[in-house]
Coordinates of C-alpha atoms in Angstrom, one line a residue:
Chain A
X14 CA 0.0 0.0 0.0
X15 CA 2.7 2.5 1.1
X16 CA 5.0 1.2 -1.6
X17 CA 2.3 1.8 -4.2
X18 CA 1.9 5.3 -2.9
X19 CA 5.7 5.8 -3.1
X20 CA 5.8 4.9 -6.8
X21 CA 2.6 6.7 -7.8
X22 CA 3.6 9.9 -6.0
X23 CA 7.1 9.7 -7.5
X24 CA 6.0 9.0 -11.1
X25 CA 3.2 11.7 -11.1
X26 CA 5.6 14.3 -9.7
X27 CA 8.2 13.4 -12.3
X28 CA 5.8 13.6 -15.2
X29 CA 4.6 17.0 -14.0
X30 CA 8.2 18.2 -14.4
X31 CA 9.2 18.4 -10.7
X32 CA 13.0 18.1 -10.5
X33 CA 13.9 14.4 -10.3
X34 CA 15.8 14.9 -7.1
X35 CA 12.9 16.6 -5.3
X36 CA 10.5 13.9 -6.5
X37 CA 12.8 11.2 -5.1
X38 CA 13.3 13.0 -1.8
X39 CA 9.7 13.9 -1.2
X40 CA 8.3 10.5 -2.1
X41 CA 10.9 8.9 0.1
X42 CA 10.2 11.2 3.0
X43 CA 6.4 10.7 2.7
X44 CA 6.8 6.9 2.9
X45 CA 9.2 7.0 5.8
X46 CA 6.6 9.1 7.7
X47 CA 3.7 6.8 6.8
X48 CA 5.7 3.7 7.7
X49 CA 6.6 5.0 11.2
X50 CA 3.5 6.5 12.7
X51 CA 4.7 5.7 16.2
X52 CA 8.3 6.7 16.0
X53 CA 9.6 10.0 17.2
X54 CA 9.1 12.7 14.5
X55 CA 7.7 9.8 12.3
X56 CA 11.3 8.5 11.8
X57 CA 11.9 11.5 9.6
X58 CA 15.3 12.2 11.1
X59 CA 16.4 9.5 8.6
X60 CA 15.8 12.1 5.8
X61 CA 18.7 14.5 6.6
X62 CA 20.9 11.6 7.7
X63 CA 20.5 9.7 4.4
X64 CA 20.8 12.9 2.5
X65 CA 24.1 13.7 4.1
X66 CA 25.3 10.1 4.0
X67 CA 24.3 9.8 0.3
X68 CA 26.7 12.6 -0.5
X69 CA 29.6 11.9 1.9
X70 CA 31.4 9.3 -0.2
X71 CA 34.9 9.9 -1.3
X72 CA 34.6 8.1 -4.7
X73 CA 31.9 10.6 -5.7
X74 CA 34.6 13.3 -5.7
X75 CA 35.6 12.0 -9.1
X76 CA 32.4 13.4 -10.5
X77 CA 33.0 17.1 -10.1
X78 CA 36.7 16.5 -11.1
X79 CA 35.8 14.7 -14.4
X80 CA 33.1 17.3 -15.2
X81 CA 35.8 19.9 -14.7
X82 CA 38.2 18.0 -17.0
X83 CA 35.4 18.0 -19.7
X84 CA 34.8 21.7 -19.3
X85 CA 38.6 22.5 -19.6
X86 CA 39.2 20.3 -22.6
X87 CA 36.2 21.8 -24.2
X88 CA 38.1 25.0 -24.5
X89 CA 41.6 23.8 -24.7
X90 CA 41.8 23.8 -28.5
X91 CA 42.6 20.1 -28.4
X92 CA 39.5 18.9 -30.4
X93 CA 40.4 21.1 -33.5
X94 CA 43.9 19.7 -33.6
X95 CA 42.8 16.2 -33.2
X96 CA 40.4 16.7 -36.1
X97 CA 43.2 18.0 -38.3
X98 CA 45.3 15.0 -37.4
X99 CA 42.5 12.6 -38.0
X100 CA 41.9 14.1 -41.5
X101 CA 45.6 13.8 -42.3
X102 CA 45.3 10.1 -41.5
X103 CA 42.1 9.1 -43.2
X104 CA 42.2 11.6 -46.0
X105 CA 39.4 13.4 -47.8
X106 CA 36.5 11.7 -49.5
X107 CA 32.8 11.1 -49.2
X108 CA 31.9 10.0 -45.6
X109 CA 35.4 10.8 -44.3
X110 CA 34.5 13.9 -42.2
X111 CA 31.6 12.1 -40.3
X112 CA 34.0 9.3 -39.6
X113 CA 36.6 11.8 -38.3
X114 CA 33.9 13.2 -36.0
X115 CA 33.2 9.8 -34.5
X116 CA 36.9 8.9 -34.1
X117 CA 37.7 12.2 -32.4
X118 CA 34.7 11.9 -30.1
X119 CA 35.9 8.4 -29.2
X120 CA 39.4 9.7 -28.5
X121 CA 38.0 12.6 -26.4
X122 CA 36.0 10.0 -24.6
X123 CA 39.4 8.8 -23.2
X124 CA 39.8 12.2 -21.6
X125 CA 36.4 13.5 -20.5
X126 CA 33.7 11.6 -18.6
X127 CA 30.4 12.9 -19.9
X128 CA 28.6 12.7 -23.2
X129 CA 27.2 16.3 -23.4
X130 CA 30.6 17.8 -22.7
X131 CA 32.0 15.7 -25.5
X132 CA 29.2 16.7 -27.9
X133 CA 29.9 20.3 -27.2
X134 CA 33.7 19.9 -27.9
X135 CA 33.3 17.9 -31.0
X136 CA 30.2 19.7 -32.2
X137 CA 31.9 23.1 -32.0
X138 CA 34.6 22.0 -34.4
X139 CA 33.0 19.4 -36.6
X140 CA 29.5 20.8 -37.3
X141 CA 30.8 23.9 -39.0
X142 CA 33.5 21.9 -40.9
X143 CA 30.9 19.4 -42.1
X144 CA 28.6 22.1 -43.3
X145 CA 31.4 23.7 -45.3
X146 CA 32.0 20.3 -46.9
X147 CA 28.3 20.0 -47.9
X148 CA 26.8 17.8 -45.2
X149 CA 23.3 18.7 -44.1
X150 CA 23.2 20.2 -40.6
X151 CA 20.7 17.7 -39.2
X152 CA 23.0 14.8 -40.3
X153 CA 26.0 16.5 -38.7
X154 CA 24.1 17.0 -35.5
X155 CA 23.0 13.3 -35.5
X156 CA 26.6 12.1 -36.1
X157 CA 28.1 14.3 -33.3
X158 CA 25.3 13.4 -30.8
X159 CA 25.6 9.7 -31.4
X160 CA 29.4 9.8 -31.5
X161 CA 29.5 11.6 -28.1
X162 CA 27.5 8.7 -26.6
X163 CA 30.6 6.5 -26.8
X164 CA 32.1 8.8 -24.2
X165 CA 30.4 7.2 -21.2
X166 CA 31.6 3.8 -22.3
X167 CA 35.2 4.7 -23.1
X168 CA 36.9 5.3 -19.8
X169 CA 37.0 7.6 -17.8
X170 CA 33.2 7.8 -17.4
X171 CA 31.0 9.6 -14.9
X172 CA 28.3 6.9 -15.4
X173 CA 30.6 4.1 -14.3
X174 CA 31.6 6.1 -11.2
X175 CA 27.9 6.5 -10.1
X176 CA 27.3 2.8 -10.8
X177 CA 30.4 1.8 -8.8
X178 CA 29.1 3.9 -5.8
X179 CA 25.8 2.1 -6.0
X180 CA 27.2 -1.4 -6.5
X181 CA 29.8 -2.6 -4.0
X182 CA 31.1 -5.5 -6.1
X183 CA 32.1 -3.3 -9.1
X184 CA 35.3 -1.2 -8.7
X185 CA 35.9 1.9 -10.8
X186 CA 39.0 0.5 -12.4
X187 CA 37.3 -2.7 -13.3
X188 CA 34.3 -0.9 -14.8
X189 CA 36.6 1.5 -16.7
X190 CA 38.5 -1.4 -18.2
X191 CA 35.3 -3.3 -19.0
X192 CA 33.9 -0.3 -20.9
X193 CA 36.9 -0.1 -23.3
X194 CA 36.1 -2.9 -25.8
X195 CA 32.3 -2.2 -25.9
X196 CA 33.1 1.5 -26.3
X197 CA 35.3 1.0 -29.3
X198 CA 32.8 -1.5 -30.8
X199 CA 30.1 1.1 -30.3
X200 CA 32.2 3.6 -32.2
X201 CA 32.8 1.3 -35.1
X202 CA 29.1 0.4 -35.1
X203 CA 28.4 4.1 -35.6
X204 CA 31.0 4.5 -38.4
X205 CA 29.5 1.8 -40.6
X206 CA 25.9 3.3 -41.0
X207 CA 27.3 6.8 -41.1
X208 CA 29.7 6.3 -44.0
X209 CA 27.0 4.2 -45.8
X210 CA 24.4 7.0 -45.4
X211 CA 26.8 9.7 -46.5
X212 CA 27.7 7.7 -49.7
X213 CA 24.1 6.7 -50.4
X214 CA 22.8 10.2 -50.2
X215 CA 25.8 11.7 -51.9
X216 CA 26.5 14.0 -49.0
X217 CA 29.7 16.0 -48.5
X218 CA 30.1 16.7 -52.2
X219 CA 32.8 19.4 -51.6
X220 CA 34.8 17.2 -49.3
X221 CA 37.2 15.7 -51.7
X222 CA 38.2 19.1 -53.1
X223 CA 39.3 20.3 -49.6
X224 CA 43.0 20.1 -48.9
X225 CA 44.5 17.4 -46.7
X226 CA 46.5 18.7 -43.8
X227 CA 50.2 17.8 -43.8
X228 CA 50.7 14.7 -41.7
X229 CA 53.8 15.5 -39.6
X230 CA 52.7 19.1 -38.8
X231 CA 49.3 18.0 -37.6
X232 CA 50.8 15.2 -35.6
X233 CA 53.0 17.7 -33.8
X234 CA 50.2 20.0 -33.1
X235 CA 47.9 17.2 -31.9
X236 CA 50.5 15.6 -29.7
X237 CA 49.4 17.5 -26.5
X238 CA 45.9 16.1 -27.0
X239 CA 47.1 12.7 -28.0
X240 CA 49.1 12.4 -24.8
X241 CA 46.2 13.2 -22.5
X242 CA 44.4 9.8 -22.4
X243 CA 47.8 8.1 -22.0
X244 CA 48.4 10.2 -18.9
X245 CA 44.9 9.6 -17.5
X246 CA 44.4 5.9 -18.3
X247 CA 48.0 4.9 -18.2
X248 CA 48.5 6.7 -14.8
X249 CA 45.5 4.8 -13.3
X250 CA 46.7 1.5 -14.8
X251 CA 50.2 2.1 -13.5
X252 CA 48.8 2.7 -10.0
X253 CA 50.2 6.3 -9.9
X254 CA 46.8 7.6 -9.0
X255 CA 43.2 6.8 -8.1
X256 CA 40.4 7.8 -10.6
X257 CA 39.8 11.0 -8.6
X258 CA 43.4 11.9 -8.7
X259 CA 43.7 11.0 -12.4
X260 CA 40.9 13.5 -13.0
X261 CA 42.7 16.2 -11.1
X262 CA 46.0 15.6 -12.9
X263 CA 44.1 15.9 -16.1
X264 CA 42.6 19.2 -14.9
X265 CA 46.0 20.7 -14.5
X266 CA 47.4 19.1 -17.6
X267 CA 44.4 20.5 -19.6
X268 CA 44.9 24.0 -18.0
X269 CA 48.5 23.9 -18.9
X270 CA 47.8 22.9 -22.5
X271 CA 44.9 25.4 -22.8
X272 CA 46.6 28.4 -21.2
X273 CA 50.3 28.0 -22.1
X274 CA 50.5 25.8 -25.2
X275 CA 47.4 26.6 -27.3
X276 CA 46.5 29.8 -25.5
X277 CA 42.7 29.3 -25.9
X278 CA 41.9 29.7 -22.1
X279 CA 42.5 33.1 -20.5
X280 CA 42.7 33.7 -16.8
X281 CA 39.3 35.2 -16.6
X282 CA 37.8 32.1 -18.3
X283 CA 38.7 30.2 -15.2
X284 CA 35.8 31.7 -13.3
X285 CA 33.3 30.6 -15.9
X286 CA 34.9 27.1 -16.2
X287 CA 34.8 26.5 -12.4
X288 CA 31.3 28.0 -12.0
X289 CA 29.8 26.0 -14.9
X290 CA 31.4 22.7 -14.0
X291 CA 30.6 23.3 -10.3
X292 CA 26.9 23.8 -11.0
X293 CA 26.7 20.9 -13.4
X294 CA 28.3 18.6 -10.8
X295 CA 26.0 19.9 -8.1
X296 CA 23.0 19.1 -10.2
X297 CA 24.2 15.5 -10.5
X298 CA 25.3 15.2 -6.8
X299 CA 22.0 16.5 -5.5
X300 CA 20.1 13.8 -7.4
X301 CA 22.6 11.3 -6.0
X302 CA 22.1 12.4 -2.5
X303 CA 18.3 12.7 -2.7
X304 CA 18.1 9.3 -4.3
X305 CA 19.7 8.1 -1.0
X306 CA 16.4 9.0 0.8
X307 CA 14.4 7.1 -1.8
X308 CA 16.6 4.0 -1.6
X309 CA 16.4 4.1 2.2
X310 CA 12.6 4.2 2.1
X311 CA 12.6 1.3 -0.4
X312 CA 14.8 -0.8 1.8
X313 CA 12.8 -0.2 5.0
X314 CA 9.5 -0.9 3.3
X315 CA 10.8 -4.2 2.1
X316 CA 9.0 -4.0 -1.3
X317 CA 11.9 -5.1 -3.5
X318 CA 12.0 -8.7 -2.5
X319 CA 8.3 -9.6 -3.3
X320 CA 8.6 -7.8 -6.6
X321 CA 11.9 -9.6 -7.3
X322 CA 10.3 -12.9 -6.5
X323 CA 7.4 -12.2 -8.7
X324 CA 9.7 -11.4 -11.6
X325 CA 12.0 -14.3 -11.0
X326 CA 9.2 -16.8 -10.8
X327 CA 7.3 -15.4 -13.7
X328 CA 8.6 -18.2 -16.0
X329 CA 10.3 -15.9 -18.4
X330 CA 13.7 -17.4 -17.8
X331 CA 17.0 -15.5 -17.4
X332 CA 17.1 -14.0 -20.9
X333 CA 13.4 -13.3 -21.0
X334 CA 13.8 -11.2 -17.8
X335 CA 16.9 -9.5 -19.2
X336 CA 15.0 -8.7 -22.4
X337 CA 12.1 -7.3 -20.4
X338 CA 14.4 -5.2 -18.3
X339 CA 16.1 -3.7 -21.4
X340 CA 12.8 -3.0 -23.0
X341 CA 11.6 -1.2 -19.9
X342 CA 14.9 0.7 -19.6
X343 CA 14.8 1.8 -23.2
X344 CA 11.3 3.2 -22.7
X345 CA 12.2 4.9 -19.5
X346 CA 15.4 6.1 -21.1
X347 CA 13.5 8.2 -23.6
X348 CA 12.5 10.5 -20.8
X349 CA 15.1 10.1 -18.1
X350 CA 18.8 10.9 -18.1
X351 CA 21.4 8.2 -17.4
X352 CA 22.5 9.1 -13.9
X353 CA 18.9 9.2 -12.7
X354 CA 18.2 5.9 -14.4
X355 CA 21.1 4.4 -12.5
X356 CA 20.0 5.9 -9.2
X357 CA 16.4 4.8 -9.5
X358 CA 16.8 1.4 -11.1
X359 CA 20.1 -0.1 -9.8
X360 CA 18.8 -0.5 -6.2
X361 CA 15.6 -2.0 -7.7
X362 CA 17.3 -4.4 -10.1
X363 CA 20.1 -5.4 -7.8
X364 CA 18.3 -8.4 -6.2
X365 CA 17.5 -9.7 -9.7
X366 CA 21.1 -9.4 -10.6
X367 CA 22.1 -11.3 -7.5
X368 CA 19.4 -14.0 -8.2
X369 CA 20.8 -14.8 -11.6
X370 CA 24.4 -14.3 -10.4
X371 CA 25.1 -11.9 -13.2
X372 CA 28.5 -10.3 -13.1
X373 CA 28.0 -6.8 -11.6
X374 CA 30.7 -5.4 -13.9
X375 CA 29.1 -6.9 -17.0
X376 CA 25.6 -5.7 -15.9
X377 CA 27.1 -2.2 -15.4
X378 CA 28.4 -2.2 -19.0
X379 CA 25.0 -3.3 -20.3
X380 CA 23.2 -0.6 -18.4
X381 CA 25.7 2.0 -19.5
X382 CA 25.3 0.9 -23.1
X383 CA 21.6 1.4 -22.7
X384 CA 22.1 4.8 -21.2
X385 CA 24.5 5.7 -24.1
X386 CA 21.7 4.7 -26.5
X387 CA 19.3 6.9 -24.5
X388 CA 21.7 9.9 -24.9
X389 CA 20.8 10.1 -28.6
X390 CA 17.3 8.7 -28.6
X391 CA 14.8 11.5 -29.2
X392 CA 12.8 13.2 -27.6
X393 CA 15.0 13.3 -24.5
X394 CA 18.5 13.0 -25.8
X395 CA 21.0 15.1 -23.9
X396 CA 23.7 14.8 -26.5
X397 CA 21.4 15.7 -29.4
X398 CA 20.2 18.7 -27.5
X399 CA 23.8 20.0 -27.4
X400 CA 24.6 19.1 -31.0
X401 CA 21.3 20.4 -32.4
X402 CA 21.8 23.7 -30.6
X403 CA 25.2 24.1 -32.2
X404 CA 23.9 23.0 -35.6
X405 CA 20.8 25.2 -35.3
X406 CA 18.4 22.4 -36.2
X407 CA 15.4 21.0 -34.4
X408 CA 15.7 17.6 -32.8
X409 CA 12.9 16.2 -35.0
X410 CA 15.1 16.7 -38.0
X411 CA 17.6 14.2 -36.7
X412 CA 15.1 11.3 -36.4
X413 CA 15.7 10.4 -40.0
X414 CA 19.4 9.8 -39.5
X415 CA 19.8 8.6 -35.9
X416 CA 17.6 5.5 -36.4
X417 CA 20.3 3.5 -38.2
X418 CA 22.9 4.6 -35.7
X419 CA 20.7 3.5 -32.8
X420 CA 20.0 0.2 -34.4
X421 CA 23.7 -0.4 -35.1
X422 CA 24.7 0.4 -31.5
X423 CA 21.8 -1.7 -30.2
X424 CA 23.5 -4.6 -32.0
X425 CA 26.6 -4.0 -29.9
X426 CA 24.5 -4.2 -26.8
X427 CA 23.1 -7.5 -28.0
X428 CA 26.6 -8.7 -28.7
X429 CA 27.8 -7.8 -25.2
X430 CA 24.8 -9.7 -23.8
X431 CA 25.5 -12.8 -26.0
X432 CA 29.3 -12.7 -25.4
X433 CA 29.9 -11.3 -21.9
X434 CA 33.6 -11.7 -22.5
X435 CA 33.5 -8.6 -24.6
X436 CA 33.1 -6.6 -21.4
X437 CA 34.7 -8.9 -18.8
X438 CA 37.9 -10.0 -20.7
X439 CA 39.9 -6.8 -20.3
X440 CA 39.4 -6.3 -16.6
X441 CA 40.1 -9.9 -16.0
X442 CA 43.3 -9.7 -18.1
X443 CA 44.4 -6.6 -16.2
X444 CA 43.8 -8.3 -12.9
X445 CA 41.0 -6.0 -11.5
Chain B
X2 CA 40.1 27.0 -47.2
X3 CA 41.9 24.6 -44.9
X4 CA 41.1 25.1 -41.2
X5 CA 44.6 24.0 -40.6
X6 CA 46.3 27.2 -41.7
X7 CA 43.7 29.4 -40.2
X8 CA 44.9 30.4 -36.7
X9 CA 41.4 31.8 -36.0
X10 CA 39.8 28.5 -36.4
X11 CA 42.3 26.9 -34.0
X12 CA 41.9 29.4 -31.3
X13 CA 38.3 30.4 -31.2
X14 CA 36.7 29.6 -27.8
X15 CA 34.0 27.1 -28.5
X16 CA 31.5 28.0 -25.8
X17 CA 29.0 30.9 -26.2
X18 CA 27.8 32.6 -23.1
X19 CA 24.6 31.2 -21.6
X20 CA 21.4 33.1 -21.6
X21 CA 21.6 36.0 -19.0
X22 CA 20.3 35.2 -15.6
X23 CA 16.9 36.4 -14.4
X24 CA 17.4 39.1 -11.8
X25 CA 17.1 37.9 -8.2
X26 CA 16.7 39.9 -5.0
X27 CA 19.7 38.3 -3.4
X28 CA 22.6 38.3 -6.0
X29 CA 23.5 34.9 -7.4
X30 CA 27.1 36.0 -7.3
X31 CA 27.3 34.8 -3.7
X32 CA 26.7 31.2 -4.7
X33 CA 28.8 31.6 -7.9
X34 CA 31.9 32.8 -6.0
X35 CA 31.6 30.2 -3.4
X36 CA 31.2 27.5 -6.1
X37 CA 34.4 28.8 -7.9
X38 CA 36.4 28.9 -4.6
X39 CA 35.2 25.4 -3.5
X40 CA 35.9 23.8 -7.0
X41 CA 39.3 25.4 -7.0
X42 CA 40.1 24.2 -3.5
X43 CA 39.0 20.7 -4.3
X44 CA 41.2 20.5 -7.3
X45 CA 44.2 22.1 -5.5
X46 CA 43.9 19.9 -2.4
X47 CA 43.7 16.6 -4.4
X48 CA 46.6 17.7 -6.6
X49 CA 48.7 18.7 -3.6
X50 CA 48.0 15.2 -2.2
X51 CA 49.3 13.5 -5.4
X52 CA 52.4 15.6 -5.4
X53 CA 53.0 15.1 -1.7
X54 CA 52.7 11.4 -2.0
X55 CA 55.0 11.3 -5.0
X56 CA 57.8 13.2 -3.2
X57 CA 57.3 12.0 0.4
X58 CA 55.6 8.6 0.1
X59 CA 52.9 9.6 2.5
X60 CA 49.4 11.0 2.0
X61 CA 47.4 13.2 4.2
X62 CA 44.6 11.2 5.5
X63 CA 42.8 14.3 6.8
X64 CA 42.5 15.7 3.3
X65 CA 40.0 13.0 2.3
X66 CA 37.6 14.0 5.1
X67 CA 37.9 17.6 4.3
X68 CA 37.5 17.1 0.5
X69 CA 34.3 15.1 1.1
X70 CA 33.1 18.0 3.2
X71 CA 33.9 20.5 0.5
X72 CA 32.1 18.3 -2.0
X73 CA 29.0 18.4 0.1
X74 CA 29.3 22.2 0.3
X75 CA 29.7 22.3 -3.4
X76 CA 26.6 20.2 -4.0
X77 CA 24.5 22.5 -1.7
X78 CA 25.9 25.9 -2.7
X79 CA 26.1 25.3 -6.5
X80 CA 22.9 23.4 -6.1
X81 CA 21.3 26.5 -4.7
X82 CA 22.4 28.5 -7.8
X83 CA 21.1 25.7 -10.1
X84 CA 17.7 25.9 -8.3
X85 CA 17.5 29.6 -8.9
X86 CA 18.5 29.2 -12.5
X87 CA 16.0 26.3 -12.8
X88 CA 18.6 23.9 -14.2
X89 CA 17.7 20.8 -12.2
X90 CA 17.3 17.5 -14.0
X91 CA 13.7 17.0 -14.7
X92 CA 11.4 15.6 -17.4
X93 CA 10.6 18.5 -19.6
X94 CA 8.5 16.6 -22.1
X95 CA 5.0 17.3 -20.5
X96 CA 6.0 20.3 -18.4
X97 CA 7.3 22.4 -21.3
X98 CA 4.5 21.8 -23.7
X99 CA 0.9 22.9 -23.8
X100 CA -0.5 26.3 -23.0
X101 CA 1.6 29.1 -21.4
X102 CA -0.7 29.0 -18.4
X103 CA -0.1 25.3 -17.9
X104 CA 3.6 25.6 -18.3
X105 CA 3.7 28.3 -15.7
X106 CA 1.6 26.4 -13.3
X107 CA 3.8 23.3 -13.6
X108 CA 6.9 25.4 -13.2
X109 CA 5.5 26.9 -10.0
X110 CA 4.5 23.4 -8.7
X111 CA 8.0 22.1 -9.3
X112 CA 9.6 25.1 -7.5
X113 CA 7.1 24.6 -4.6
X114 CA 8.1 21.0 -4.3
X115 CA 11.8 21.8 -4.1
X116 CA 10.9 24.4 -1.5
X117 CA 9.0 21.9 0.6
X118 CA 11.7 19.3 0.5
X119 CA 14.6 21.6 1.4
X120 CA 12.6 23.4 4.1
X121 CA 11.9 19.9 5.6
X122 CA 15.6 19.0 5.4
X123 CA 16.6 22.3 6.9
X124 CA 14.2 21.9 9.9
X125 CA 15.1 18.2 10.5
X126 CA 18.8 18.7 10.1
X127 CA 18.8 21.2 13.0
X128 CA 18.0 18.2 15.2
X129 CA 20.9 16.2 13.6
X130 CA 23.3 19.1 14.4
X131 CA 21.9 19.4 17.9
X132 CA 22.4 15.6 18.5
X133 CA 26.0 15.9 17.2
X134 CA 26.6 18.8 19.5
X135 CA 24.9 17.3 22.5
X136 CA 26.6 13.9 22.3
X137 CA 30.0 15.4 21.5
X138 CA 30.4 13.4 18.2
X139 CA 33.8 13.8 16.6
X140 CA 34.6 13.3 13.0
X141 CA 36.2 9.9 12.1
X142 CA 39.2 11.3 10.2
X143 CA 40.5 14.4 11.9
X144 CA 38.6 14.1 15.2
X145 CA 37.1 17.6 15.2
X146 CA 33.6 18.1 16.4
X147 CA 31.1 16.7 13.9
X148 CA 28.8 19.6 14.2
X149 CA 31.4 21.9 12.6
X150 CA 30.5 19.9 9.4
X151 CA 26.8 19.2 9.9
X152 CA 25.9 22.8 10.9
X153 CA 26.1 23.8 7.3
X154 CA 23.4 21.4 6.2
X155 CA 20.5 23.5 7.7
X156 CA 22.2 26.7 6.6
X157 CA 22.5 25.8 3.0
X158 CA 19.3 23.9 2.9
X159 CA 17.5 27.0 4.0
X160 CA 19.4 28.9 1.2
X161 CA 18.1 26.3 -1.4
X162 CA 14.6 26.5 0.0
X163 CA 14.8 30.3 -0.3
X164 CA 16.0 30.1 -3.9
X165 CA 13.1 27.7 -4.7
X166 CA 10.7 30.2 -3.1
X167 CA 12.2 33.0 -5.2
X168 CA 11.7 30.9 -8.4
X169 CA 8.1 30.2 -7.3
X170 CA 7.4 33.9 -6.9
X171 CA 9.2 34.9 -10.1
X172 CA 7.3 32.3 -12.1
X173 CA 4.0 33.7 -10.7
X174 CA 4.9 37.2 -11.6
X175 CA 5.7 36.7 -15.3
X176 CA 3.3 37.9 -17.9

């Protein structure tokens, strides 16, 4: 009864546009009060306690730091130089620029940890370049939005950090390693339909007439950017620093490159960078902490176990349940962002994961792949919002193009489900 | 024209300024400056920790506790600014469609709910602080009184509730 109220209140508030964090916190608080009519203050002291405890976790510190890294590399001038270098490698021709956009987004995925930041960095450089080469703006926006979705799979990734805080059995390094192969596969899966569509519709007619940048010069100019993922991922792998520390090292490296080498960041830009990334982090962190109240009320009400039992005994079988979960998450993912999906559904799904003894790291990769798909599935697609704003097109115009990319990346998710080794091999090999 | 030989293309900052803030009775610069200072401190402390460990082979255990505290401050202070700017994560699909009147009513409802929640947290957390103070709780890492940390929860929660109330009033006033 109370549990039903919890969900109804929560869903109604969310649909009415109440901030997700507030909906989680209020629904949680209401249920705690209803469940403890005799206790002192209706047991509501658990509300501030869980709010505070939900935030006070050291691993969460990696979130503001990786958001800051994204914001700095956005402005560091690295993306443009990587693009030139990529063009120097792959050359000019129909479909080459969209491919470059995807490759550069994947590479930046090895530096930044969030999709929208990646879409902003790549979009700012590539959308104008693609329009000069004759690609329609809606197509460019679709490519950039989809390509940026590989960011949360390719380490480092804010999504994996949140998942790791929620799931005790999955460490951040293991998740980071597990995302690598699926992330690269997702990128390749995007390149195939993109190049095919560009050729089929004869887009980018002017591209082959544009000059190809000289290889060595562009390599030299791109070298500062090329070294960044080596520093971040290599440093973590070598055990020099924790994920949080790797982010901070990347912050100062990015500032050095942006302020001293490329001179695209001025001292007064620092205020904007710190303010924007601080606010974006706070928005994420508040949902994390308020979800703590919701998760607490769920655990005290004891509703998860009966629901889990019902699902497990429904006769669908392991893969039937998994298919159902993915179908549900894809539907929800059209309206909810990735971090909120993790915070709401991981506590709910966790008993099911345990029942089937699914590998928590593998399950985290599946969920993140799903979230990555959601980042460029209209109508609520955070990456497309960014890339459409840069391209000056409406999101509706991208529907025609993103469909094939979504389908192609969906196949990668199916592959990771069918062959779990795609995700679990690398962390096992590295010994996490 | 190749972008490659065009220094302008290489060095143009990519981010345009956001839309200007709505005017608020209490300036948002308070939160913005605090956010910048806390973000800067967080980065510097963690970086100093890496450097110190590299050169001296020891890390400061206390920085971890203090960094976590700073992160909580960041979430609350920058969160307060994000409430005033209405940048919370929410489902915009239904709330931002339909008639002007409906959109405004839903925006006010959302702001009101944020106000209710944080007003509740502010009131309840006073009791948490009082308990920490009364029982002489000390922090696990550094061993300073716990209420030095928790006292900020009611303070900043009140600020967030105030920002939500401000948003509620502003959305009611608009034409």
